[in-house]
XYZ file of C-alpha atoms in Angstrom:
744
model
C 41.836 17.939 -0.280
C 40.582 20.525 2.104
C 39.313 22.262 -0.947
C 37.529 19.341 -2.148
C 35.841 18.300 1.015
C 34.161 21.647 1.644
C 31.768 21.360 -1.732
C 30.880 17.854 -0.994
C 29.883 18.342 2.508
C 28.235 21.379 1.265
C 26.090 19.215 -1.120
C 25.206 16.928 1.276
C 23.924 19.239 3.760
C 21.919 20.794 0.773
C 20.401 17.611 -0.228
C 19.504 16.611 3.292
C 18.015 19.878 3.803
C 15.872 19.598 0.631
C 14.345 15.807 1.809
C 10.996 17.200 2.319
C 10.512 18.133 -1.481
C 12.900 15.289 -2.863
C 10.674 12.839 -5.585
C 13.351 10.090 -4.153
C 12.411 10.455 -0.831
C 8.670 10.116 -1.470
C 9.098 6.656 -3.295
C 10.911 5.462 -0.289
C 8.219 6.847 2.412
C 5.463 5.062 0.032
C 7.751 1.755 -0.317
C 8.364 1.879 3.407
C 4.462 2.382 3.942
C 3.790 -0.909 1.188
C 6.300 -2.563 3.603
C 4.303 -1.540 6.819
C 1.309 -3.079 5.030
C 2.703 -6.494 4.461
C 4.493 -6.982 7.701
C 1.246 -6.202 9.467
C -1.075 -8.337 7.165
C 1.802 -11.058 6.509
C 1.072 -12.948 9.968
C -2.710 -13.365 9.390
C -2.511 -14.215 5.394
C 0.575 -16.022 5.058
C 0.933 -19.443 7.026
C 3.956 -19.623 9.557
C 6.627 -21.872 8.133
C 9.362 -23.584 10.405
C 13.064 -24.308 9.119
C 13.080 -28.351 10.502
C 14.483 -31.223 8.990
C 13.146 -34.812 8.893
C 14.192 -37.334 11.533
C 15.476 -34.317 13.885
C 13.705 -33.354 16.986
C 11.523 -30.379 16.733
C 12.285 -27.318 19.207
C 8.640 -25.991 18.967
C 5.222 -26.897 19.682
C 3.408 -26.498 16.226
C -0.096 -26.002 15.448
C -2.390 -25.906 13.042
C -3.107 -22.251 12.249
C -6.441 -23.084 10.243
C -8.633 -26.007 9.860
C -7.325 -28.144 6.844
C -8.200 -31.511 5.868
C -5.239 -33.837 6.698
C -4.640 -35.312 3.089
C -1.723 -37.847 4.492
C -4.381 -39.425 7.014
C -7.362 -39.335 4.451
C -5.119 -40.553 1.819
C -3.633 -43.479 4.024
C -7.740 -44.168 5.044
C -8.326 -44.341 1.657
C -5.734 -46.403 0.276
C -6.391 -48.889 3.078
C -9.880 -49.447 2.041
C -8.661 -49.379 -1.518
C -6.379 -52.218 -1.102
C -9.210 -54.330 0.510
C -10.496 -54.749 -3.618
C -8.226 -57.084 -4.900
C -7.287 -56.170 -8.653
C -8.326 -58.789 -11.195
C -5.829 -59.489 -13.924
C -6.261 -61.907 -16.809
C -3.943 -63.508 -19.324
C -4.765 -63.536 -23.155
C -2.093 -65.246 -25.516
C -1.264 -63.263 -28.371
C 0.687 -64.586 -31.382
C 3.208 -62.113 -32.156
C 4.219 -64.260 -34.791
C 1.580 -63.871 -37.385
C 2.364 -60.270 -36.383
C 5.807 -59.842 -37.189
C 5.218 -62.158 -40.767
C 2.619 -60.086 -41.839
C 4.532 -56.804 -41.312
C 7.617 -58.431 -43.152
C 5.617 -59.331 -45.676
C 4.415 -55.821 -46.468
C 7.993 -54.798 -46.151
C 9.412 -57.435 -48.617
C 6.485 -56.656 -51.035
C 6.745 -53.021 -51.395
C 10.801 -52.594 -51.386
C 10.538 -55.407 -54.431
C 8.421 -53.020 -56.150
C 10.980 -50.797 -58.591
C 8.252 -48.492 -59.718
C 7.315 -47.090 -56.476
C 8.587 -44.169 -55.735
C 10.752 -43.721 -52.559
C 8.637 -40.868 -51.096
C 5.452 -42.793 -51.510
C 7.152 -46.096 -49.846
C 7.778 -43.741 -47.056
C 4.303 -42.252 -46.851
C 2.941 -45.846 -47.251
C 4.800 -47.317 -44.257
C 3.619 -44.340 -42.021
C 0.225 -45.737 -42.519
C 1.192 -49.185 -42.935
C 2.257 -50.264 -39.233
C -0.942 -49.086 -37.614
C -3.141 -50.321 -40.299
C -1.329 -53.832 -39.720
C -1.456 -53.676 -36.075
C -5.127 -52.595 -36.116
C -6.271 -55.398 -37.999
C -4.269 -57.753 -36.046
C -5.394 -56.694 -32.825
C -9.231 -56.978 -34.427
C -8.458 -60.494 -35.627
C -7.248 -61.125 -32.017
C -10.304 -59.773 -30.242
C -12.765 -61.612 -32.413
C -10.878 -64.761 -31.842
C -10.917 -63.958 -27.966
C -14.761 -62.879 -27.997
C -15.970 -65.930 -30.109
C -14.368 -67.801 -27.305
C -16.752 -66.855 -24.816
C -13.945 -66.819 -22.322
C -13.823 -63.391 -21.571
C -16.771 -60.634 -20.725
C -17.233 -57.388 -22.968
C -15.566 -55.337 -20.044
C -12.318 -57.053 -20.248
C -12.311 -57.096 -23.925
C -13.009 -53.282 -24.191
C -9.873 -53.092 -21.266
C -7.883 -55.151 -23.500
C -8.593 -53.145 -26.604
C -7.958 -49.968 -24.771
C -4.531 -51.073 -23.561
C -3.510 -52.583 -26.473
C -4.349 -49.201 -28.441
C -2.985 -46.986 -25.829
C 0.633 -48.677 -25.369
C 0.724 -48.815 -29.022
C 4.352 -48.112 -30.123
C 4.842 -45.391 -32.322
C 7.632 -46.042 -35.387
C 9.866 -42.875 -35.046
C 10.249 -40.859 -38.200
C 13.478 -41.486 -39.186
C 13.177 -45.198 -39.226
C 10.465 -44.699 -41.950
C 12.919 -42.999 -44.389
C 15.296 -46.136 -43.637
C 12.858 -48.672 -44.145
C 12.585 -48.468 -48.035
C 16.058 -49.011 -48.469
C 15.960 -52.555 -47.149
C 16.848 -55.232 -49.471
C 14.992 -58.607 -49.489
C 18.301 -59.939 -47.951
C 18.124 -57.963 -45.059
C 14.707 -58.481 -44.424
C 15.181 -62.293 -44.690
C 17.966 -61.562 -41.975
C 16.131 -59.556 -39.766
C 12.611 -61.240 -39.609
C 13.672 -64.097 -37.515
C 15.904 -62.030 -35.055
C 12.498 -60.047 -34.444
C 10.390 -63.183 -33.807
C 13.271 -64.299 -31.442
C 13.682 -61.139 -29.450
C 9.626 -60.615 -29.105
C 9.189 -64.695 -28.144
C 11.384 -64.036 -25.748
C 10.124 -61.135 -24.086
C 6.651 -62.104 -24.595
C 7.215 -65.286 -22.817
C 6.363 -63.838 -19.452
C 2.937 -62.117 -18.854
C 3.130 -58.479 -18.685
C 0.989 -55.347 -18.221
C 3.344 -52.642 -19.510
C 4.677 -53.003 -23.087
C 6.966 -49.978 -22.389
C 9.089 -52.182 -19.557
C 9.405 -54.814 -22.084
C 10.340 -52.938 -24.863
C 13.800 -51.383 -22.731
C 15.158 -54.903 -23.117
C 15.121 -54.728 -26.931
C 18.244 -52.981 -27.574
C 20.358 -55.427 -25.200
C 18.846 -58.791 -27.078
C 19.471 -56.846 -30.497
C 22.993 -56.184 -29.677
C 23.779 -59.752 -28.824
C 22.131 -61.117 -32.134
C 23.751 -62.317 -35.104
C 23.058 -58.879 -37.208
C 26.293 -56.894 -38.148
C 24.774 -53.918 -39.875
C 23.723 -51.065 -38.002
C 20.659 -50.083 -40.065
C 19.511 -53.502 -39.691
C 20.095 -53.475 -35.847
C 18.282 -50.196 -35.694
C 15.185 -51.371 -37.404
C 14.775 -54.304 -35.879
C 14.518 -52.791 -32.589
C 11.871 -50.366 -33.770
C 9.808 -53.415 -35.488
C 10.345 -55.715 -32.236
C 9.125 -52.558 -29.717
C 6.243 -52.038 -32.369
C 5.438 -55.851 -32.042
C 5.573 -56.151 -28.233
C 2.135 -55.315 -26.720
C 0.674 -56.291 -23.128
C -0.802 -59.912 -22.778
C -1.737 -59.518 -18.904
C -5.193 -57.009 -18.450
C -6.632 -55.586 -16.035
C -10.590 -55.791 -15.412
C -9.995 -52.098 -14.826
C -13.631 -50.794 -14.809
C -14.830 -53.513 -12.063
C -11.519 -52.673 -10.151
C -11.735 -49.201 -10.333
C -15.450 -49.050 -9.339
C -15.179 -51.095 -6.263
C -11.934 -48.697 -5.256
C -13.541 -45.870 -5.867
C -16.637 -46.819 -3.916
C -14.167 -47.609 -1.016
C -12.750 -44.193 -1.399
C -15.922 -42.206 -1.210
C -17.177 -44.333 2.044
C -13.897 -43.406 3.292
C -14.659 -40.389 5.560
C -12.247 -37.555 5.552
C -9.851 -36.516 8.135
C -9.698 -33.148 9.623
C -6.585 -31.280 11.221
C -8.484 -28.280 13.208
C -7.458 -25.120 14.010
C -4.898 -24.992 16.751
C -4.545 -28.652 16.656
C -1.308 -29.915 17.865
C 0.691 -31.094 14.703
C 4.166 -31.587 16.484
C 4.916 -31.435 20.052
C 8.076 -30.097 21.436
C 10.841 -32.395 21.555
C 9.252 -34.873 19.290
C 10.930 -36.560 16.471
C 10.131 -35.066 13.190
C 9.359 -38.603 11.258
C 9.091 -38.695 7.555
C 5.240 -38.934 7.726
C 5.125 -35.892 10.201
C 7.671 -34.055 7.775
C 5.345 -34.953 4.527
C 2.452 -33.793 6.530
C 3.811 -30.376 7.311
C 5.062 -29.963 3.757
C 1.452 -30.420 2.698
C 0.308 -28.164 5.233
C 2.874 -25.296 3.462
C 4.505 -25.130 6.805
C 8.010 -25.906 6.025
C 10.267 -23.076 4.845
C 12.161 -25.157 2.383
C 8.619 -26.151 0.545
C 6.724 -23.281 1.340
C 4.443 -21.865 -1.697
C 5.194 -18.513 -2.344
C 2.217 -17.785 -4.405
C 0.599 -16.232 -1.208
C 3.747 -13.995 -0.483
C 3.279 -12.976 -4.124
C -0.400 -12.078 -3.599
C 0.401 -10.106 -0.762
C 2.871 -8.454 -2.382
C 0.823 -6.989 -5.044
C -1.998 -6.542 -2.560
C 0.268 -3.912 -0.369
C 1.225 -2.741 -3.679
C -2.106 -1.742 -4.858
C -2.899 -0.195 -1.186
C -0.207 1.700 -1.645
C -0.624 2.896 -5.230
C -4.237 4.088 -4.479
C -3.181 6.215 -1.608
C -0.325 7.336 -4.092
C -2.693 8.334 -6.580
C -5.035 10.139 -4.234
C -2.060 12.251 -3.015
C -0.862 12.930 -6.412
C -4.191 14.059 -7.672
C -4.879 16.406 -4.996
C -4.016 19.865 -4.175
C -3.239 19.223 -0.524
C 0.202 20.321 0.736
C 0.799 16.589 1.268
C 1.006 16.133 -2.365
C 4.575 17.760 -2.319
C 5.463 18.059 1.059
C 7.597 14.910 2.301
C 7.212 15.892 6.426
C 3.582 15.624 5.970
C 3.889 12.369 4.020
C 6.249 10.913 6.711
C 3.812 11.748 9.385
C 0.882 10.063 7.334
C 3.127 6.844 7.265
C 4.054 6.692 11.046
C -0.080 7.367 11.563
C -0.535 4.169 9.570
C 2.140 2.296 11.329
C 0.698 3.075 14.608
C -2.880 2.583 13.699
C -1.852 -1.189 12.225
C 0.404 -1.657 15.471
C -2.275 -1.255 17.672
C -4.687 -3.460 15.242
C -1.990 -6.340 15.604
C -1.924 -5.735 19.674
C -5.343 -6.123 19.971
C -5.666 -9.163 17.302
C -3.160 -10.832 19.993
C -6.564 -11.707 22.167
C -7.874 -13.256 19.249
C -5.706 -16.528 20.064
C -6.578 -16.132 23.663
C -10.204 -16.878 22.449
C -12.066 -13.553 23.512
C -14.932 -13.237 21.190
C -14.800 -10.312 18.912
C -12.108 -8.744 20.347
C -11.538 -6.985 17.184
C -13.913 -4.638 18.291
C -11.555 -3.358 21.025
C -8.882 -1.786 18.456
C -8.383 1.793 18.278
C -9.321 1.883 14.576
C -10.693 5.399 14.274
C -7.145 6.518 15.768
C -5.608 6.908 12.607
C -8.635 8.603 10.969
C -8.572 11.184 13.786
C -5.135 11.911 13.824
C -5.332 12.670 10.174
C -8.233 14.606 10.256
C -6.610 16.809 12.921
C -3.008 16.939 11.669
C -3.485 16.787 8.007
C -7.093 17.050 6.097
C -10.485 15.679 6.048
C -10.567 14.347 2.360
C -7.205 12.458 3.200
C -8.807 11.227 6.629
C -11.768 9.855 4.320
C -9.776 8.221 2.024
C -7.412 6.501 4.748
C -10.492 5.560 6.501
C -11.187 3.290 3.483
C -7.660 1.556 3.781
C -7.871 1.191 7.449
C -11.061 -0.721 7.096
C -9.542 -3.010 4.469
C -6.623 -3.586 6.642
C -9.004 -4.379 9.693
C -11.213 -6.620 7.618
C -7.816 -8.827 7.354
C -6.381 -8.500 10.540
C -9.442 -9.690 12.910
C -10.606 -12.158 9.904
C -10.490 -15.802 11.804
C -12.240 -17.643 8.762
C -9.909 -19.846 7.240
C -12.218 -20.078 4.110
C -12.311 -16.119 3.391
C -9.598 -13.298 3.073
C -11.656 -10.601 4.782
C -14.179 -10.501 7.491
C -16.683 -8.262 6.353
C -18.024 -7.228 9.922
C -15.013 -5.760 11.179
C -14.156 -3.810 7.887
C -17.972 -2.470 7.676
C -17.500 -1.187 11.416
C -14.046 -0.123 10.924
C -15.676 2.264 7.967
C -18.413 3.307 10.051
C -16.501 4.230 13.031
C -13.889 6.170 11.116
C -16.233 8.178 9.164
C -18.193 8.869 12.031
C -14.844 10.204 13.819
C -13.798 12.342 10.879
C -17.250 14.048 10.965
C -17.143 14.531 14.498
C -13.786 16.247 14.134
C -14.568 18.248 10.988
C -15.079 21.594 13.746
C -13.211 20.464 16.363
C -11.270 23.647 18.247
C -10.456 22.207 21.836
C -8.859 19.069 22.877
C -12.433 18.329 24.732
C -13.993 17.958 21.342
C -11.592 14.810 20.778
C -13.213 13.302 23.695
C -16.558 14.134 22.696
C -15.724 12.566 19.269
C -14.598 9.099 21.383
C -17.910 9.016 22.985
C -19.849 9.282 19.531
C -17.551 6.811 18.095
C -18.113 4.282 20.988
C -22.189 5.100 20.351
C -22.178 4.532 16.765
C -19.573 1.725 16.978
C -22.081 0.056 19.546
C -24.996 0.200 17.410
C -23.302 -0.828 14.145
C -21.736 -4.010 16.322
C -25.160 -4.450 17.223
C -27.159 -4.453 14.124
C -24.434 -6.966 12.874
C -24.951 -9.329 15.831
C -28.850 -9.583 15.391
C -28.374 -9.943 11.675
C -26.445 -12.934 12.157
C -29.358 -14.381 14.359
C -26.686 -16.697 16.325
C -25.729 -15.022 19.286
C -25.452 -15.632 22.830
C -26.287 -12.823 25.835
C -22.480 -13.183 26.722
C -21.429 -12.513 23.020
C -23.531 -9.610 22.783
C -22.210 -7.987 26.031
C -18.792 -8.523 25.189
C -19.125 -7.142 21.419
C -20.844 -4.239 22.690
C -18.325 -3.469 25.506
C -15.536 -3.712 22.960
C -16.787 -1.275 20.840
C -17.664 1.334 23.549
C -14.189 0.900 24.747
C -12.527 1.030 21.784
C -13.880 4.288 20.514
C -12.794 5.562 24.004
C -9.477 4.197 23.707
C -8.737 5.880 20.297
C -9.919 9.252 21.910
C -7.143 8.962 24.907
C -4.699 7.854 22.234
C -5.407 10.500 20.000
C -5.064 13.113 23.320
C -1.833 11.618 23.674
C -0.407 11.319 20.591
C -1.003 14.999 19.311
C 1.311 16.795 21.306
C 4.145 14.226 19.950
C 3.431 14.837 16.225
C 2.991 18.901 17.014
C 6.450 18.977 18.204
C 8.214 16.313 15.909
C 6.523 17.728 12.744
C 6.181 21.543 13.689
C 2.326 21.105 13.037
C -0.056 23.659 13.954
C -3.103 21.494 14.906
C -6.525 23.790 14.781
C -6.555 22.206 18.585
C -3.109 23.789 19.284
C -3.889 27.139 17.565
C -6.619 27.707 19.677
C -4.913 26.842 22.750
C -2.161 29.366 21.605
C -5.030 32.214 21.343
C -5.780 31.844 25.171
C -5.258 35.466 26.473
C -4.317 33.934 29.690
C -0.830 32.423 28.290
C 2.009 34.595 29.607
C 3.092 36.383 26.039
C -0.470 37.567 25.339
C -1.035 38.435 29.113
C 2.206 40.462 28.700
C 0.932 42.228 25.610
C -2.132 43.131 27.468
C -0.896 44.653 30.366
C 2.142 46.348 29.008
C 0.976 47.178 25.591
C -2.803 47.537 25.645
C -2.963 49.540 22.539
C -0.957 47.113 20.642
C -3.086 44.123 21.912
C -6.141 45.845 20.692
C -4.553 46.328 17.294
C -3.433 42.517 17.159
C -7.277 41.415 18.015
C -8.295 43.869 14.990
C -5.537 42.555 12.542
C -6.535 38.867 13.554
C -10.114 39.775 12.920
C -9.642 41.211 9.337
C -6.525 38.400 8.367
C -8.789 35.620 9.455
C -11.597 37.027 7.364
C -9.417 37.515 4.141
C -7.623 34.374 4.689
C -10.718 32.243 4.710
C -11.758 33.900 1.507
C -9.062 32.304 -0.582
C -8.790 28.947 1.372
C -6.002 29.840 3.638
C -5.274 28.882 7.215
C -7.607 31.695 8.693
C -7.070 30.185 12.135
C -3.158 30.433 11.610
C -3.807 34.140 10.492
C -5.799 35.162 13.337
C -3.324 33.587 16.121
C -0.234 34.578 14.284
C -1.889 38.249 14.406
C -1.934 38.152 18.080
C 1.902 37.650 18.529
C 2.902 39.270 15.316
C 3.818 42.367 17.189
C 4.891 40.809 20.531
C 8.166 42.485 20.044
C 6.559 46.077 20.871
C 6.635 44.884 24.726
C 10.008 45.797 25.000
C 9.944 49.442 23.929
C 6.126 49.886 24.263
C 6.027 53.781 24.296
C 7.944 54.093 21.093
C 4.506 52.868 19.075
C 2.043 55.250 18.393
C -0.868 53.095 19.676
C 0.622 52.859 23.086
C 1.439 56.383 23.767
C -2.047 57.532 25.186
C -1.732 61.060 24.950
C 1.888 61.248 25.679
C 4.315 62.991 23.866
C 5.683 61.081 20.964
C 9.531 60.451 21.715
C 10.332 60.245 17.901
C 10.150 63.942 17.996
C 13.236 64.123 20.372
C 15.404 61.256 18.529
C 17.123 61.117 15.371
C 15.099 59.517 12.770
C 17.841 56.751 12.209
C 17.342 55.898 15.671
C 13.614 56.110 15.372
C 14.149 53.626 12.329
C 16.230 51.025 14.443
C 13.500 51.290 16.902
C 10.784 50.193 14.944
C 12.515 47.529 12.728
C 13.550 46.169 16.194
C 10.042 44.748 17.118
C 10.239 42.009 14.369
C 13.357 40.696 15.467
C 12.608 41.251 19.169
C 9.523 39.583 18.684
C 11.274 36.619 17.207
C 13.611 35.857 19.847
C 10.506 36.200 22.287
C 8.662 33.658 20.315
C 11.701 31.396 20.679
C 12.208 31.912 24.189
C 8.409 30.814 24.681
C 8.800 27.833 22.281
C 6.050 29.377 20.059
C 5.976 27.176 16.771
C 7.720 28.442 14.137
C 4.712 29.149 11.513
C 3.720 31.895 14.375
C 7.475 32.868 14.300
C 7.346 33.329 10.440
C 4.338 35.659 10.732
C 6.055 37.757 13.265
C 9.307 38.102 11.173
C 7.746 38.229 8.005
C 4.592 40.458 8.038
C 6.696 43.856 7.263
C 8.775 42.122 4.494
C 11.402 45.032 3.117
C 8.761 47.445 3.711
C 9.979 51.227 3.589
C 9.504 53.282 6.607
C 8.186 56.488 4.646
C 7.550 58.805 7.285
C 11.297 58.450 8.965
C 12.613 58.464 5.394
C 10.923 61.429 4.405
C 11.956 63.166 7.931
C 15.596 61.939 7.696
C 15.711 63.483 3.843
C 14.470 66.586 5.405
C 16.922 66.759 8.265
C 19.641 65.925 6.059
C 22.360 68.781 6.315
C 24.420 66.870 3.334
C 22.818 67.304 0.000
C 25.727 65.784 -1.843
C 25.102 62.485 0.385
C 21.749 61.379 -0.226
C 19.634 59.316 2.243
C 19.739 55.761 1.395
C 16.266 54.261 0.602
C 17.576 51.153 1.816
C 18.622 52.279 4.903
C 14.949 52.634 6.193
C 13.473 49.528 5.246
C 12.745 46.365 7.192
C 15.367 43.852 7.018
C 12.907 41.091 5.749
C 12.305 38.247 4.766
C 9.649 38.822 2.662
C 6.299 37.094 3.269
C 7.019 33.190 2.142
C 3.574 32.450 2.871
C -0.313 33.478 2.089
C -0.868 33.562 5.989
C 2.404 35.714 6.817
C 1.478 37.897 3.376
C -2.073 38.330 4.839
C -1.542 39.240 8.192
C 0.992 42.116 6.765
C -1.952 43.394 4.336
C -4.041 43.347 7.244
C -1.644 45.305 9.661
C -1.174 47.905 7.295
C -4.771 48.231 6.670
C -5.909 48.223 10.490
C -3.640 50.804 11.253
C -4.042 53.158 8.209
C -7.693 53.094 8.657
C -7.698 53.244 12.380
C -5.723 56.705 11.967
C -9.063 58.335 9.805
C -11.214 60.049 12.600
C -14.622 59.314 10.541
C -13.652 57.056 7.849
C -16.270 56.550 4.884
C -16.818 53.808 2.557
C -15.105 55.274 -0.216
C -11.857 56.321 1.940
C -11.876 52.483 3.171
C -12.090 51.068 -0.086
C -9.227 53.455 -1.484
C -6.882 52.850 1.252
C -7.213 48.936 1.307
C -6.905 49.329 -2.609
C -3.598 51.622 -2.291
C -2.051 49.364 0.690
C -2.306 46.088 -1.423
C -1.186 47.835 -4.834
C 1.889 49.698 -3.081
C 2.942 46.058 -1.601
C 2.385 44.592 -4.922
C 4.695 47.179 -6.824
C 6.881 46.752 -3.805
C 7.646 43.004 -4.782
C 6.433 42.127 -1.390
C 4.624 39.042 -2.327
C 7.020 37.804 -5.065
C 8.268 35.153 -2.634
C 4.831 33.380 -1.668
C 2.023 32.043 -3.992
C -0.689 34.923 -3.900
C -2.165 35.433 -7.361
C -3.428 38.632 -8.316
C -7.429 37.031 -8.111
C -6.534 36.267 -4.596
C -4.879 39.624 -3.521
C -8.519 41.095 -5.241
C -10.334 38.609 -3.075
C -8.268 39.420 -0.024
C -9.096 43.298 -0.498
C -12.890 42.642 -0.523
C -12.915 40.803 2.280
C -11.072 43.307 4.168
C -13.120 46.249 3.056
C -16.284 44.185 4.268
C -14.616 42.988 7.360
C -13.903 46.787 7.825
C -17.253 47.793 6.983
C -18.746 45.682 9.681
C -16.413 47.057 12.479
C -16.759 50.937 11.467
C -20.337 50.931 10.569
C -21.591 52.853 13.207
C -18.968 55.603 12.711
C -19.065 55.746 9.065
C -20.106 59.101 7.492
C -21.409 59.511 3.934
C -20.303 63.130 3.203
C -21.271 64.682 -0.251
C -17.542 66.483 -0.080
C -14.811 65.525 -2.304
C -12.617 63.103 -0.025
C -9.454 64.518 1.086
C -6.250 62.062 0.785
C -5.525 59.931 4.095
C -1.916 60.697 6.526
C -0.093 57.548 6.272
C 0.247 55.385 9.273
C 4.175 55.210 9.865
C 4.441 53.397 13.191
C 2.220 50.404 13.123
């Protein structure tokens, strides 16, 4: 059991440690973002529903969430008006015996014709019944018209009802009719007349109702054959027709006019539908159902629509992140931070939206909508901030919409988009936290102008509305800045983010570690500043984080403060202590400054990216000076000095920034060793150092390309020329080889 548990535990830990780059985790995070979108919009888009039953006491006061027509009350009013118009019915006597006789005569005649084929008879009967009925109906209508007792409108309605309620003989019955004998037809005819006569004695407007009783009467008849019974039922149903007709046109017109004259009844937003403690009657229950306020009768169309809408928003953001070359496209930690930023933005918007129910006009402008854009700009990337601003503006246009007739309120969406874009532009080159507050002031002014323009365009405003709207807009911008300043430390600490603002703060020479470096190792401090200048220029040339390189350079040799005089830049003309000790001990002292630096940085809670630069800037390079010195002093040639014993323990550079700082560190030390460097010497020195590190496989664990290395070399050379331009000589003599720096 013990042997099996350990590998499982190791796999779990490995999977957990790799969550930052897990494809499954990315899917989970995007699904969580879609869920946040749904939860934030559900209250505005989806009608609130209640789990109540009829004939029970309501535990809550239920109000309308929007203005809507009260269909129950409107229908009731229309019905009352229509009921005042009395319907007009008239009886028209129809002699069904004549129709039945005509049908049986045709059947007897055609069935007796032995020369007529069976299929032809079937086809004939398919048209025969409607034809006979049509002739009979026309004759009945002509007789009624000739009598002059019925109006043309009534006769038209009568014809319409006779045709619309005409019974269609089933197809299977048509195939049985040709097989009837004369004797069977003779027995069936009186039974049919008797059944139809009984059913048509009373006036009826619905032939279908009368036809339902045919089966009962047929079963009680004297017919014994099943086929005869079945066909009598069909012929009787065919012969049954309505004999009481509504004067539909006049009645419908009068009722329609009465309905049109009835004004619709509306339920206004926030009108109380049911008071707490009130009994839910059947009528109230139906009304709540019509308003989609009941859970068991809820319309799930809006839910599905909202799911699709949130999916589109999330998919759009997913495709933007996926197609970009930003670190967030592979780093789930940054994606998690983005999800949290969206969550915070939506929560603040929803909190402000509560004020709308308190009838504060245009309180939506108070929402710190630029909060998300500011945080994304400072912590992640400007491109992502612009894309996210579009999503935030869409969400704001829904969250602050109060018009029941539309889904979006373009005013809030437009102002939000303007505000967010303004915030991103204002923070483009922010290097201090005070810049966030300045950006908040700019956002407030632009927001106030945007709100003012929309209010003036509306042309329906009061002084009070203008004052409140502009005040809310100004307060919203300032609130965004305050929240960003307050939340930045949380994100920087929780996610190990080194924002430009944090980096600038860490570069303050008054901080304890940098002051210690300046006062105890002034040579190292000067060296670190020079390395910072070089590495920043090189990093920016290839699109890496130049500010991280500069600040990382300030701290990369902080470990030298433990034994400052063992490093040549701090000896200030004093005797070199390495001349008096064994090379292996010198190696241990030199190598230890990277490890000591990391421990000191941890003690002062310096972020990990800077600690990584301090730990990785030497990689596993060889201390050539002490290695060759050890070889020269080796008194046992049979035991050669191992090169591995005089290498830094590493690790090798894991990032472009760490690799660039390492190159700049070596280049600065090497060029500083030259008394009067020339352009050719600087160029040769830079190329040689980069080539040596490349040949030594120091860049195998970072993603620096050969093209980028060439660009780094050019940037370092140009920066060095700017630094040493006043001391560069242009010799005519051939250049001598420069001595390598061994103790940087």
